Amino acid sequence: MSFAALETLPIARSLAQIADHGDDLAEVYLERVEEVGSADDRWAPGLTVRREQGFSVRLVRDGKTWLAARDGFDGDSFGAALRQVARALPTARYAVPRLEIAPDNQPISAPEVLEFDSLLRRAVSQHHVAFPMRVETRRHRREVQVVGTKLVPDREEELYYSCRVGLPWGRYGSVLTELSATTAGHLATGLVAAFRGSKAPLVEPGVHPVVLGPAAAAVFLHEAVAHALETDTLALEGPPEAAIGVQLGSEELNVLDDPAGAPSGVKRATDDEGTPVIRRWLLLSGKVRQPIADLAAAASSDRLIPGAGRRANRYLPPVSRSSHLELVAGPHEIQDLLTRADGGLYLPEATRGSLDPHTGEFRMRFPYGRRIHREKVGELVGPLVLNGRVAALLEAVCGVGSEPEIGGGWCAKGGQRLPVWATTPALALAGVEVEW
Amino acid sequence: MIELEQRFAHLVTALGQRKLEEVELYAKEGRSHRVEIGPSSRPGGLVEVRSEEAGWAVRASGRRGSLFATGTGLPDPSGPWPESRGEPTQLPVARGAATEADTSDREAPLMVESEAIDRLGRFEPALRKELADARLIRAVLDDGKSRARLLSSRGMDCTQRSRAAALYLEAVAGDARRAVQLAAPTAIDFNIEGQARQFATFLTIAREGARGVSEPGEMVFAPTAVARLLQGLLPLLVGGDGWRIARHLRGRKGHIASHRLTVVDDGALAGGVFRTATDGEGVPTREVVLIEQGEYRQPLLSWREASPAHGESSGCMLRPSWREPPQPGPTHLYVRPDVDVSPAALISSVATGYYWLDALDGGRFDPAGDRFELPVCGFRLRRGEASEPVAAARIAGSIGKLLRGVTGVARDLSFFPRGYMLGAPTLLIEGLELTGDADQTPPD
């Protein structure tokens, strides 16, 4: 996969023809995607491969966006897309650049994907349990090149994996930076706990102190901090920059979005709009420092900094999204957090989280939990749900752990499915509403 | 298309040399036009996207395994191809030509930008006319059409044309929020003003309605709420496991449901958004009765699952995109309406009870364990009239009891998109219980 041979100057010249207003933003986004998967499904073939490539042309003017997307790369399609987004007929015919990029003819091989199924099954059996599973593993590769009228950043590449396990009591998914016996072991531990949790007694509804394990804390911060500070969410209630300086949560919370600090294989120097990424402080001592903004949002206020534009694919315009959240580690060892939440629940991992951007109502589902009894992690409880208003939950944070872990997951806000990453320690919350 | 046939011939030769004797090529081209607007208070929030897609999928199989590969443009017979692995995939044999119904309605041009903006722009003023402090959050109109051709080494050669439009609306009033996704054959089929009136009703209920009601009573379910019930019953209705679940749910007389209940799936449904003469493998689609007057006939089965003991097959292998292999599933799954009964007649027959307009989320359904729960909203009914809005209540109980408790079916069949179309008329159901409060699950 490579855009290395792409002639970007003629593309930039063509774009300049349609960006004829002073503040226009015009760009071409080119992508190549490869997904290699294996599923033990009776309908699925042994190995599935998807290789696709295409581009889109985008023009943003006065807050309005026009985008034209095409599959494949060729000059005629590019000219047609350019005409579709242009707002006025040109005085001269558009100069259509050659857009010839050699097809990706690399041999298809993914032994790590094929082996992961047996690694995972072996890891589960080491727990001396057995249950039916449908395992689907995929390797995702993506290459992105953005060409603007003035800047042509370096191309970006991503490589990561996903594993989805269908179980009789629900689905369980994970996004990973590598497939190995270690990752299979972690996944198996979660699956086995979820299996045992599905048969465990349910927790009594009410207000409980809780400790979120690093993986669950990542989901919590993704929903409660990242989504809450995305400019499209903030714009629902007023100018996004008005959030700057607001005390959103406990003073113990120091949260960043740092795409360049993401794990190897998914770290980025520029975003999907070609803007350099920044180490963006979202919360400093619980106070909002900087919302998550893309170019279109940042054009509306000089207090907003772009660099967080992300796209699920070429058919949709970019949106403001986090890439790699980081919760700055606190002073507390896990034992301190368990002491603070004694009599409550330890929730190691969440299956999903959701935020109503309008009401601030927040909900997180957990496949299982464990009681904290005499400051120790004790017996299993069944699936449960954590409810509350974002502001109240962030205010309830009473301890940040000292040992961060790296994890990944999918974000599906607004119909754009994106991989997201986080480096987070455990987190204690003083008292939150829990139900089953 | 001649080029496609030649390419397919080359594919068969190239893959045959790799001992893959069964080969299928699916090629699809499509165009779509999407227009999105935000609230009028945020001028300039227009997004217009025009997409043209062209992709292919190849399935190939031999004794040593199978493969599935997809890509943009057209496939290169020389590859690269992945290694074939796993179980062989058997492809269906062509059995005569399935004729496509009249597709003239699918050739009309896609909606232009100004027309789409005009239609979407009508929503917020109409909503505010009903509810002054309501405001639009997001409205998206998607209009698209596509043409696909399927060729296989088992003689399959069919063409599928499709045309569909989708509408997404999201609005708020105070702390109340509502979002809906609708589908129709074309963009002009949506009744924007009618949707605005429905939004006003739902937002008012969410703001002013009671919570945690638990008094018993008969329950009338509007089509939207019935569709959610039907969705929860999919494990019973689709796939070979349906028989096992049905055995658990049978009542004393051997019936699974009230004699008033008939459930059907029909891939070729006249006027259906996803109607097609053949499914994603080229097998002809048809009407299949799954529950007939309360009796469980069979689950929806693909040709691979069907047998004299398990039921007849139908073309039910879905291929919503060229990117994924075909999977079994419903196309237009619906409760057959009773043309002689109006929804008003069912509502007015209730002395004390409820009229549930919608579910607040998908609820929890465990057909194998014969239990379900569904959070709902609507009105309390007294002497056949709405007496008080109910913002949130939770229905819970036995699925068997739910199915056998249907005492009335109305004529107002409506369809809702869930990747496929779910159709439901208004139903009157007796014997269900409320367990108290239910809060809405916000969307992801």
Short mmCIF file of C-alpha atoms in Angstrom, two decimals, chain B residues 21-382:
data_model
loop_
_atom_site.label_atom_id
_atom_site.label_comp_id
_atom_site.label_asym_id
_atom_site.label_seq_id
_atom_site.Cartn_x
_atom_site.Cartn_y
_atom_site.Cartn_z
CA GLU B 21 -14.39 -25.09 -8.88
CA GLU B 22 -17.31 -23.09 -7.48
CA VAL B 23 -17.03 -19.39 -8.29
CA GLU B 24 -19.46 -16.54 -7.81
CA LEU B 25 -19.01 -12.90 -8.82
CA TYR B 26 -21.20 -10.12 -7.44
CA ALA B 27 -20.65 -6.65 -8.91
CA LYS B 28 -22.51 -3.59 -7.75
CA GLU B 29 -22.64 0.06 -8.78
CA GLY B 30 -24.53 2.70 -6.91
CA ARG B 31 -25.06 6.40 -6.53
CA SER B 32 -26.35 8.26 -3.51
CA HIS B 33 -27.09 11.81 -2.52
CA ARG B 34 -27.13 12.81 1.12
CA VAL B 35 -28.18 16.16 2.52
CA GLU B 36 -27.92 17.03 6.20
CA ILE B 37 -29.07 20.16 7.99
CA GLY B 38 -28.74 21.31 11.57
CA PRO B 39 -30.90 23.64 13.63
CA SER B 40 -32.01 26.93 12.13
CA SER B 41 -30.30 28.62 15.09
CA ARG B 42 -26.97 27.39 13.68
CA PRO B 43 -26.96 28.76 10.14
CA GLY B 44 -24.65 27.22 7.62
CA GLY B 45 -24.78 23.71 9.06
CA LEU B 46 -25.46 22.18 5.65
CA VAL B 47 -23.63 19.05 4.52
CA GLU B 48 -24.14 17.67 1.03
CA VAL B 49 -22.48 14.43 -0.06
CA ARG B 50 -22.62 12.83 -3.51
CA SER B 51 -21.15 9.35 -3.67
CA GLU B 52 -20.59 6.95 -6.52
CA GLU B 53 -19.59 3.45 -5.52
CA ALA B 54 -18.48 0.48 -7.59
CA GLY B 55 -17.43 -2.73 -5.90
CA TRP B 56 -17.25 -6.47 -6.34
CA ALA B 57 -17.23 -9.62 -4.25
CA VAL B 58 -15.96 -13.06 -5.25
CA ARG B 59 -16.75 -16.28 -3.42
CA ALA B 60 -14.85 -19.33 -4.49
CA SER B 61 -14.73 -22.79 -3.09
CA GLY B 62 -13.10 -26.16 -3.63
CA ARG B 63 -12.58 -29.32 -1.67
CA ARG B 64 -9.78 -27.76 0.36
CA GLY B 65 -11.67 -24.72 1.52
CA SER B 66 -13.14 -21.42 0.41
CA LEU B 67 -12.39 -17.71 0.16
CA PHE B 68 -14.24 -14.41 -0.01
CA ALA B 69 -12.57 -11.37 -1.53
CA THR B 70 -13.93 -7.91 -2.29
CA GLY B 71 -12.63 -4.71 -3.76
CA THR B 72 -13.45 -1.51 -5.60
CA GLY B 73 -13.81 -1.39 -9.38
CA LEU B 74 -13.76 -4.81 -11.03
CA PRO B 75 -11.76 -7.89 -9.97
CA ASP B 76 -8.49 -8.76 -11.61
CA PRO B 77 -8.65 -12.51 -12.41
CA SER B 78 -4.91 -12.79 -11.82
CA GLY B 79 -5.39 -11.74 -8.19
CA PRO B 80 -3.87 -11.56 -5.71
CA TRP B 81 -6.23 -14.05 -4.07
CA PRO B 82 -6.13 -15.21 -0.47
CA GLU B 83 -5.44 -18.80 0.39
CA SER B 84 -8.62 -20.92 0.47
CA ARG B 85 -9.26 -22.33 3.93
CA GLY B 86 -11.88 -23.70 6.23
CA GLU B 87 -15.07 -25.37 5.08
CA PRO B 88 -16.05 -25.47 1.39
CA THR B 89 -18.89 -23.09 0.50
CA GLN B 90 -21.61 -24.57 -1.64
CA LEU B 91 -23.27 -22.21 -4.07
CA PRO B 92 -26.93 -22.52 -5.08
CA VAL B 93 -27.87 -23.96 -8.47
CA ALA B 94 -29.83 -21.74 -10.85
CA ARG B 95 -33.39 -23.03 -11.25
CA GLY B 96 -35.01 -20.96 -14.00
CA ALA B 97 -34.98 -17.23 -14.36
CA ALA B 98 -36.63 -15.14 -11.65
CA THR B 99 -38.30 -12.17 -13.24
CA GLU B 100 -37.82 -8.87 -11.57
CA ALA B 101 -41.00 -6.96 -10.83
CA ASP B 102 -41.57 -3.62 -12.51
CA THR B 103 -38.54 -1.50 -11.68
CA SER B 104 -39.58 1.67 -13.48
CA ASP B 105 -39.99 3.47 -10.16
CA ARG B 106 -36.30 2.85 -9.46
CA GLU B 107 -35.08 4.78 -12.47
CA ALA B 108 -36.26 8.23 -11.38
CA PRO B 109 -33.44 10.72 -10.77
CA LEU B 110 -32.12 11.24 -7.27
CA MET B 111 -33.36 14.20 -5.29
CA VAL B 112 -31.46 17.42 -6.02
CA GLU B 113 -29.91 19.56 -3.26
CA SER B 114 -32.47 22.37 -3.30
CA GLU B 115 -35.40 19.92 -3.15
CA ALA B 116 -33.83 18.02 -0.23
CA ILE B 117 -33.07 21.23 1.69
CA ASP B 118 -36.60 22.42 1.09
CA ARG B 119 -38.11 19.17 2.42
CA LEU B 120 -35.87 18.97 5.46
CA GLY B 121 -36.35 22.67 6.13
CA ARG B 122 -40.09 22.14 6.53
CA PHE B 123 -39.63 19.96 9.61
CA GLU B 124 -38.57 22.47 12.26
CA PRO B 125 -41.25 25.13 11.49
CA ALA B 126 -43.94 22.41 11.47
CA LEU B 127 -42.64 21.06 14.78
CA ARG B 128 -42.54 24.51 16.37
CA LYS B 129 -46.10 25.13 15.25
CA GLU B 130 -47.09 22.23 17.50
CA LEU B 131 -44.53 22.76 20.25
CA ALA B 132 -43.08 26.26 20.42
CA ASP B 133 -39.85 25.51 22.30
CA ALA B 134 -38.92 22.42 20.28
CA ARG B 135 -35.89 22.56 18.03
CA LEU B 136 -34.26 20.43 15.40
CA ILE B 137 -30.90 18.89 16.21
CA ARG B 138 -30.23 17.06 12.97
CA ALA B 139 -32.10 16.06 9.82
CA VAL B 140 -30.55 13.83 7.16
CA LEU B 141 -32.06 12.75 3.86
CA ASP B 142 -30.31 10.00 1.91
CA ASP B 143 -31.48 9.02 -1.56
CA GLY B 144 -29.75 6.25 -3.46
CA LYS B 145 -30.02 3.68 -6.18
CA SER B 146 -27.91 0.77 -7.29
CA ARG B 147 -27.61 -2.02 -9.81
CA ALA B 148 -26.00 -5.36 -9.09
CA ARG B 149 -25.22 -8.39 -11.22
CA LEU B 150 -24.58 -11.87 -9.90
CA LEU B 151 -22.89 -14.58 -11.96
CA SER B 152 -21.93 -18.02 -10.76
CA SER B 153 -20.38 -21.22 -12.03
CA ARG B 154 -23.67 -22.92 -11.07
CA GLY B 155 -25.47 -21.02 -13.82
CA MET B 156 -26.74 -18.12 -11.78
CA ASP B 157 -27.06 -14.89 -13.76
CA CYS B 158 -29.31 -12.24 -12.34
CA THR B 159 -29.54 -8.50 -12.12
CA GLN B 160 -30.93 -6.59 -9.15
CA ARG B 161 -31.95 -2.96 -9.14
CA SER B 162 -32.70 -1.18 -5.93
CA ARG B 163 -33.82 2.26 -4.92
CA ALA B 164 -34.24 3.43 -1.36
CA ALA B 165 -34.31 6.62 0.64
CA ALA B 166 -33.63 7.09 4.34
CA LEU B 167 -34.65 9.93 6.62
CA TYR B 168 -33.13 10.63 10.03
CA LEU B 169 -34.73 13.23 12.30
CA GLU B 170 -33.62 14.30 15.77
CA ALA B 171 -35.25 17.02 17.85
CA VAL B 172 -35.45 18.21 21.44
CA ALA B 173 -37.82 20.17 23.63
CA GLY B 174 -36.58 21.04 27.09
CA ASP B 175 -34.99 17.87 28.47
CA ALA B 176 -36.93 15.61 26.09
CA ARG B 177 -35.26 14.21 23.00
CA ARG B 178 -36.44 12.02 20.13
CA ALA B 179 -34.70 10.53 17.10
CA VAL B 180 -36.17 8.36 14.36
CA GLN B 181 -34.85 6.61 11.26
CA LEU B 182 -37.29 5.94 8.43
CA ALA B 183 -37.01 4.32 5.02
CA ALA B 184 -39.10 4.62 1.87
CA PRO B 185 -38.74 3.74 -1.82
CA THR B 186 -37.95 7.36 -2.72
CA ALA B 187 -37.29 10.60 -0.87
CA ILE B 188 -40.61 12.14 -1.89
CA ASP B 189 -42.48 9.39 0.00
CA PHE B 190 -41.68 10.88 3.42
CA ASN B 191 -44.39 12.91 5.11
CA ILE B 192 -42.27 15.55 6.82
CA GLU B 193 -45.16 17.48 8.36
CA GLY B 194 -46.71 14.25 9.68
CA GLN B 195 -43.41 13.38 11.32
CA ALA B 196 -43.29 16.83 12.93
CA ARG B 197 -46.71 16.23 14.49
CA GLN B 198 -45.60 12.83 15.80
CA PHE B 199 -42.44 14.36 17.25
CA ALA B 200 -44.52 16.98 19.06
CA THR B 201 -46.64 14.23 20.62
CA PHE B 202 -43.63 12.18 21.75
CA LEU B 203 -41.72 15.16 23.10
CA THR B 204 -44.77 16.29 25.07
CA ILE B 205 -45.23 12.81 26.52
CA ALA B 206 -41.54 12.61 27.47
CA ARG B 207 -41.70 15.98 29.23
CA GLU B 208 -45.05 15.83 30.91
CA GLY B 209 -45.86 12.16 31.23
CA ALA B 210 -46.04 10.09 34.40
CA ARG B 211 -43.27 7.65 35.30
CA GLY B 212 -43.36 4.33 37.00
CA VAL B 213 -47.01 3.45 36.40
CA SER B 214 -47.84 -0.12 37.34
CA GLU B 215 -51.64 -0.42 37.44
CA PRO B 216 -52.85 -3.41 35.40
CA GLY B 217 -54.89 -3.07 32.23
CA GLU B 218 -55.26 -4.01 28.59
CA MET B 219 -52.58 -2.65 26.33
CA VAL B 220 -52.81 -1.26 22.82
CA PHE B 221 -49.47 -1.13 21.00
CA ALA B 222 -48.96 1.31 18.11
CA PRO B 223 -47.03 -0.06 15.08
CA THR B 224 -43.72 1.46 16.25
CA ALA B 225 -43.95 -0.39 19.57
CA VAL B 226 -45.06 -3.65 17.90
CA ALA B 227 -42.05 -3.45 15.59
CA ARG B 228 -39.78 -3.43 18.66
CA LEU B 229 -41.55 -6.51 20.00
CA LEU B 230 -41.16 -8.27 16.66
CA GLN B 231 -37.46 -7.40 16.55
CA GLY B 232 -36.96 -9.05 19.92
CA LEU B 233 -38.54 -12.23 18.56
CA LEU B 234 -36.06 -12.66 15.67
CA PRO B 235 -34.34 -15.76 17.17
CA LEU B 236 -37.73 -17.46 17.06
CA LEU B 237 -38.46 -16.37 13.50
CA VAL B 238 -35.13 -16.61 11.68
CA GLY B 239 -32.79 -19.62 11.48
CA GLY B 240 -32.88 -23.27 12.46
CA ASP B 241 -32.90 -22.54 16.21
CA GLY B 242 -36.45 -21.22 15.85
CA TRP B 243 -37.93 -24.71 16.18
CA ARG B 244 -36.23 -25.29 19.54
CA ILE B 245 -37.41 -21.92 20.88
CA ALA B 246 -40.94 -22.49 19.58
CA ARG B 247 -41.15 -25.76 21.53
CA HIS B 248 -40.50 -23.84 24.77
CA LEU B 249 -43.11 -21.21 23.96
CA ARG B 250 -46.02 -23.48 22.99
CA GLY B 251 -49.17 -23.19 25.09
CA ARG B 252 -51.40 -26.01 26.29
CA LYS B 253 -53.24 -26.23 22.96
CA GLY B 254 -49.97 -26.42 21.05
CA HIS B 255 -50.27 -22.93 19.60
CA ILE B 256 -47.46 -20.48 20.04
CA ALA B 257 -49.64 -17.37 19.67
CA SER B 258 -53.21 -16.12 19.53
CA HIS B 259 -55.18 -17.21 16.46
CA ARG B 260 -55.27 -13.53 15.47
CA LEU B 261 -51.54 -13.43 14.91
CA THR B 262 -49.94 -14.23 11.55
CA VAL B 263 -46.31 -13.34 10.88
CA VAL B 264 -44.85 -13.33 7.39
CA ASP B 265 -41.57 -12.56 5.63
CA ASP B 266 -41.67 -11.60 1.98
CA GLY B 267 -38.59 -10.56 0.00
CA ALA B 268 -40.75 -9.76 -3.03
CA LEU B 269 -43.39 -7.73 -1.15
CA ALA B 270 -45.18 -5.40 -3.57
CA GLY B 271 -44.26 -1.83 -2.71
CA GLY B 272 -41.59 -2.98 -0.25
CA VAL B 273 -38.50 -0.81 0.07
CA PHE B 274 -36.13 -3.76 -0.36
CA ARG B 275 -38.26 -5.84 -2.72
CA THR B 276 -36.22 -7.99 -5.04
CA ALA B 277 -36.91 -11.00 -7.23
CA THR B 278 -33.78 -12.81 -6.06
CA ASP B 279 -31.74 -12.73 -2.88
CA GLY B 280 -28.00 -12.12 -2.44
CA GLU B 281 -27.22 -15.58 -3.86
CA GLY B 282 -29.65 -15.37 -6.77
CA VAL B 283 -32.30 -17.63 -5.18
CA PRO B 284 -35.86 -16.44 -5.92
CA THR B 285 -37.55 -14.63 -3.03
CA ARG B 286 -41.13 -15.37 -1.97
CA GLU B 287 -43.63 -15.00 0.82
CA VAL B 288 -43.03 -17.38 3.75
CA VAL B 289 -45.62 -17.70 6.53
CA LEU B 290 -43.77 -18.18 9.82
CA ILE B 291 -46.68 -18.03 12.27
CA GLU B 292 -50.14 -18.67 10.84
CA GLN B 293 -53.16 -17.87 12.99
CA GLY B 294 -51.14 -18.62 16.08
CA GLU B 295 -49.54 -21.82 14.83
CA TYR B 296 -45.78 -21.92 14.36
CA ARG B 297 -45.20 -23.01 10.76
CA GLN B 298 -41.43 -22.70 10.41
CA PRO B 299 -38.55 -20.27 10.85
CA LEU B 300 -37.13 -18.38 7.91
CA LEU B 301 -34.62 -20.77 6.33
CA SER B 302 -32.07 -20.45 3.58
CA TRP B 303 -31.70 -23.24 1.02
CA ARG B 304 -28.77 -24.66 3.00
CA GLU B 305 -30.83 -25.06 6.18
CA ALA B 306 -34.09 -26.25 4.64
CA SER B 307 -35.16 -29.90 4.76
CA PRO B 308 -38.53 -31.68 4.77
CA ALA B 309 -38.24 -31.93 8.55
CA HIS B 310 -37.31 -28.30 9.16
CA GLY B 311 -39.32 -26.38 6.59
CA GLU B 312 -39.14 -24.93 3.10
CA SER B 313 -36.47 -22.54 2.02
CA SER B 314 -36.83 -19.07 0.62
CA GLY B 315 -34.38 -16.62 -0.89
CA CYS B 316 -33.32 -14.99 2.35
CA MET B 317 -29.55 -14.55 2.02
CA LEU B 318 -29.05 -10.82 2.40
CA ARG B 319 -26.24 -8.80 0.87
CA PRO B 320 -26.70 -5.23 2.09
CA SER B 321 -23.30 -4.31 0.70
CA TRP B 322 -20.72 -5.85 -1.61
CA ARG B 323 -18.27 -5.73 1.28
CA GLU B 324 -19.74 -8.58 3.34
CA PRO B 325 -20.62 -12.20 2.49
CA PRO B 326 -24.34 -12.97 2.25
CA GLN B 327 -26.04 -13.78 5.57
CA PRO B 328 -29.52 -15.20 6.23
CA GLY B 329 -32.09 -12.69 7.45
CA PRO B 330 -35.55 -11.23 6.88
CA THR B 331 -36.36 -8.68 4.17
CA HIS B 332 -39.90 -7.49 4.93
CA LEU B 333 -40.91 -9.22 8.17
CA TYR B 334 -44.39 -8.22 9.28
CA VAL B 335 -47.52 -9.00 11.25
CA ARG B 336 -50.38 -9.50 8.81
CA PRO B 337 -52.96 -6.73 9.35
CA ASP B 338 -56.72 -7.22 9.68
CA VAL B 339 -58.28 -4.94 7.07
CA ASP B 340 -61.61 -4.91 8.90
CA VAL B 341 -60.30 -3.42 12.13
CA SER B 342 -59.30 0.20 12.62
CA PRO B 343 -56.76 1.24 15.28
CA ALA B 344 -59.42 3.52 16.75
CA ALA B 345 -61.71 0.51 17.29
CA LEU B 346 -59.02 -1.24 19.33
CA ILE B 347 -58.31 1.88 21.41
CA SER B 348 -61.97 2.60 22.10
CA SER B 349 -62.56 -1.00 23.23
CA VAL B 350 -60.26 -0.53 26.26
CA ALA B 351 -62.03 0.33 29.52
CA THR B 352 -58.86 0.70 31.59
CA GLY B 353 -55.39 0.32 30.16
CA TYR B 354 -52.67 1.88 28.06
CA TYR B 355 -51.87 2.93 24.53
CA TRP B 356 -48.12 2.40 24.01
CA LEU B 357 -46.83 4.55 21.17
CA ASP B 358 -43.19 3.48 21.16
CA ALA B 359 -40.47 1.64 23.03
CA LEU B 360 -37.77 3.74 24.70
CA ASP B 361 -35.07 1.30 23.65
CA GLY B 362 -34.75 -2.23 22.28
CA GLY B 363 -35.55 -3.82 25.65
CA ARG B 364 -34.33 -7.28 26.60
CA PHE B 365 -35.68 -10.43 24.98
CA ASP B 366 -34.78 -13.98 25.88
CA PRO B 367 -37.02 -16.13 23.65
CA ALA B 368 -35.30 -19.35 24.78
CA GLY B 369 -35.91 -18.43 28.43
CA ASP B 370 -39.47 -17.21 27.66
CA ARG B 371 -39.03 -13.75 29.19
CA PHE B 372 -38.81 -10.18 28.00
CA GLU B 373 -38.92 -6.61 29.20
CA LEU B 374 -39.54 -3.48 27.20
CA PRO B 375 -39.54 0.15 28.36
CA VAL B 376 -42.39 2.02 26.67
CA CYS B 377 -44.14 5.41 26.52
CA GLY B 378 -47.65 6.41 25.54
CA PHE B 379 -50.96 7.20 27.20
CA ARG B 380 -53.13 5.82 29.95
CA LEU B 381 -56.56 4.90 28.56
CA ARG B 382 -59.86 5.39 30.38
#
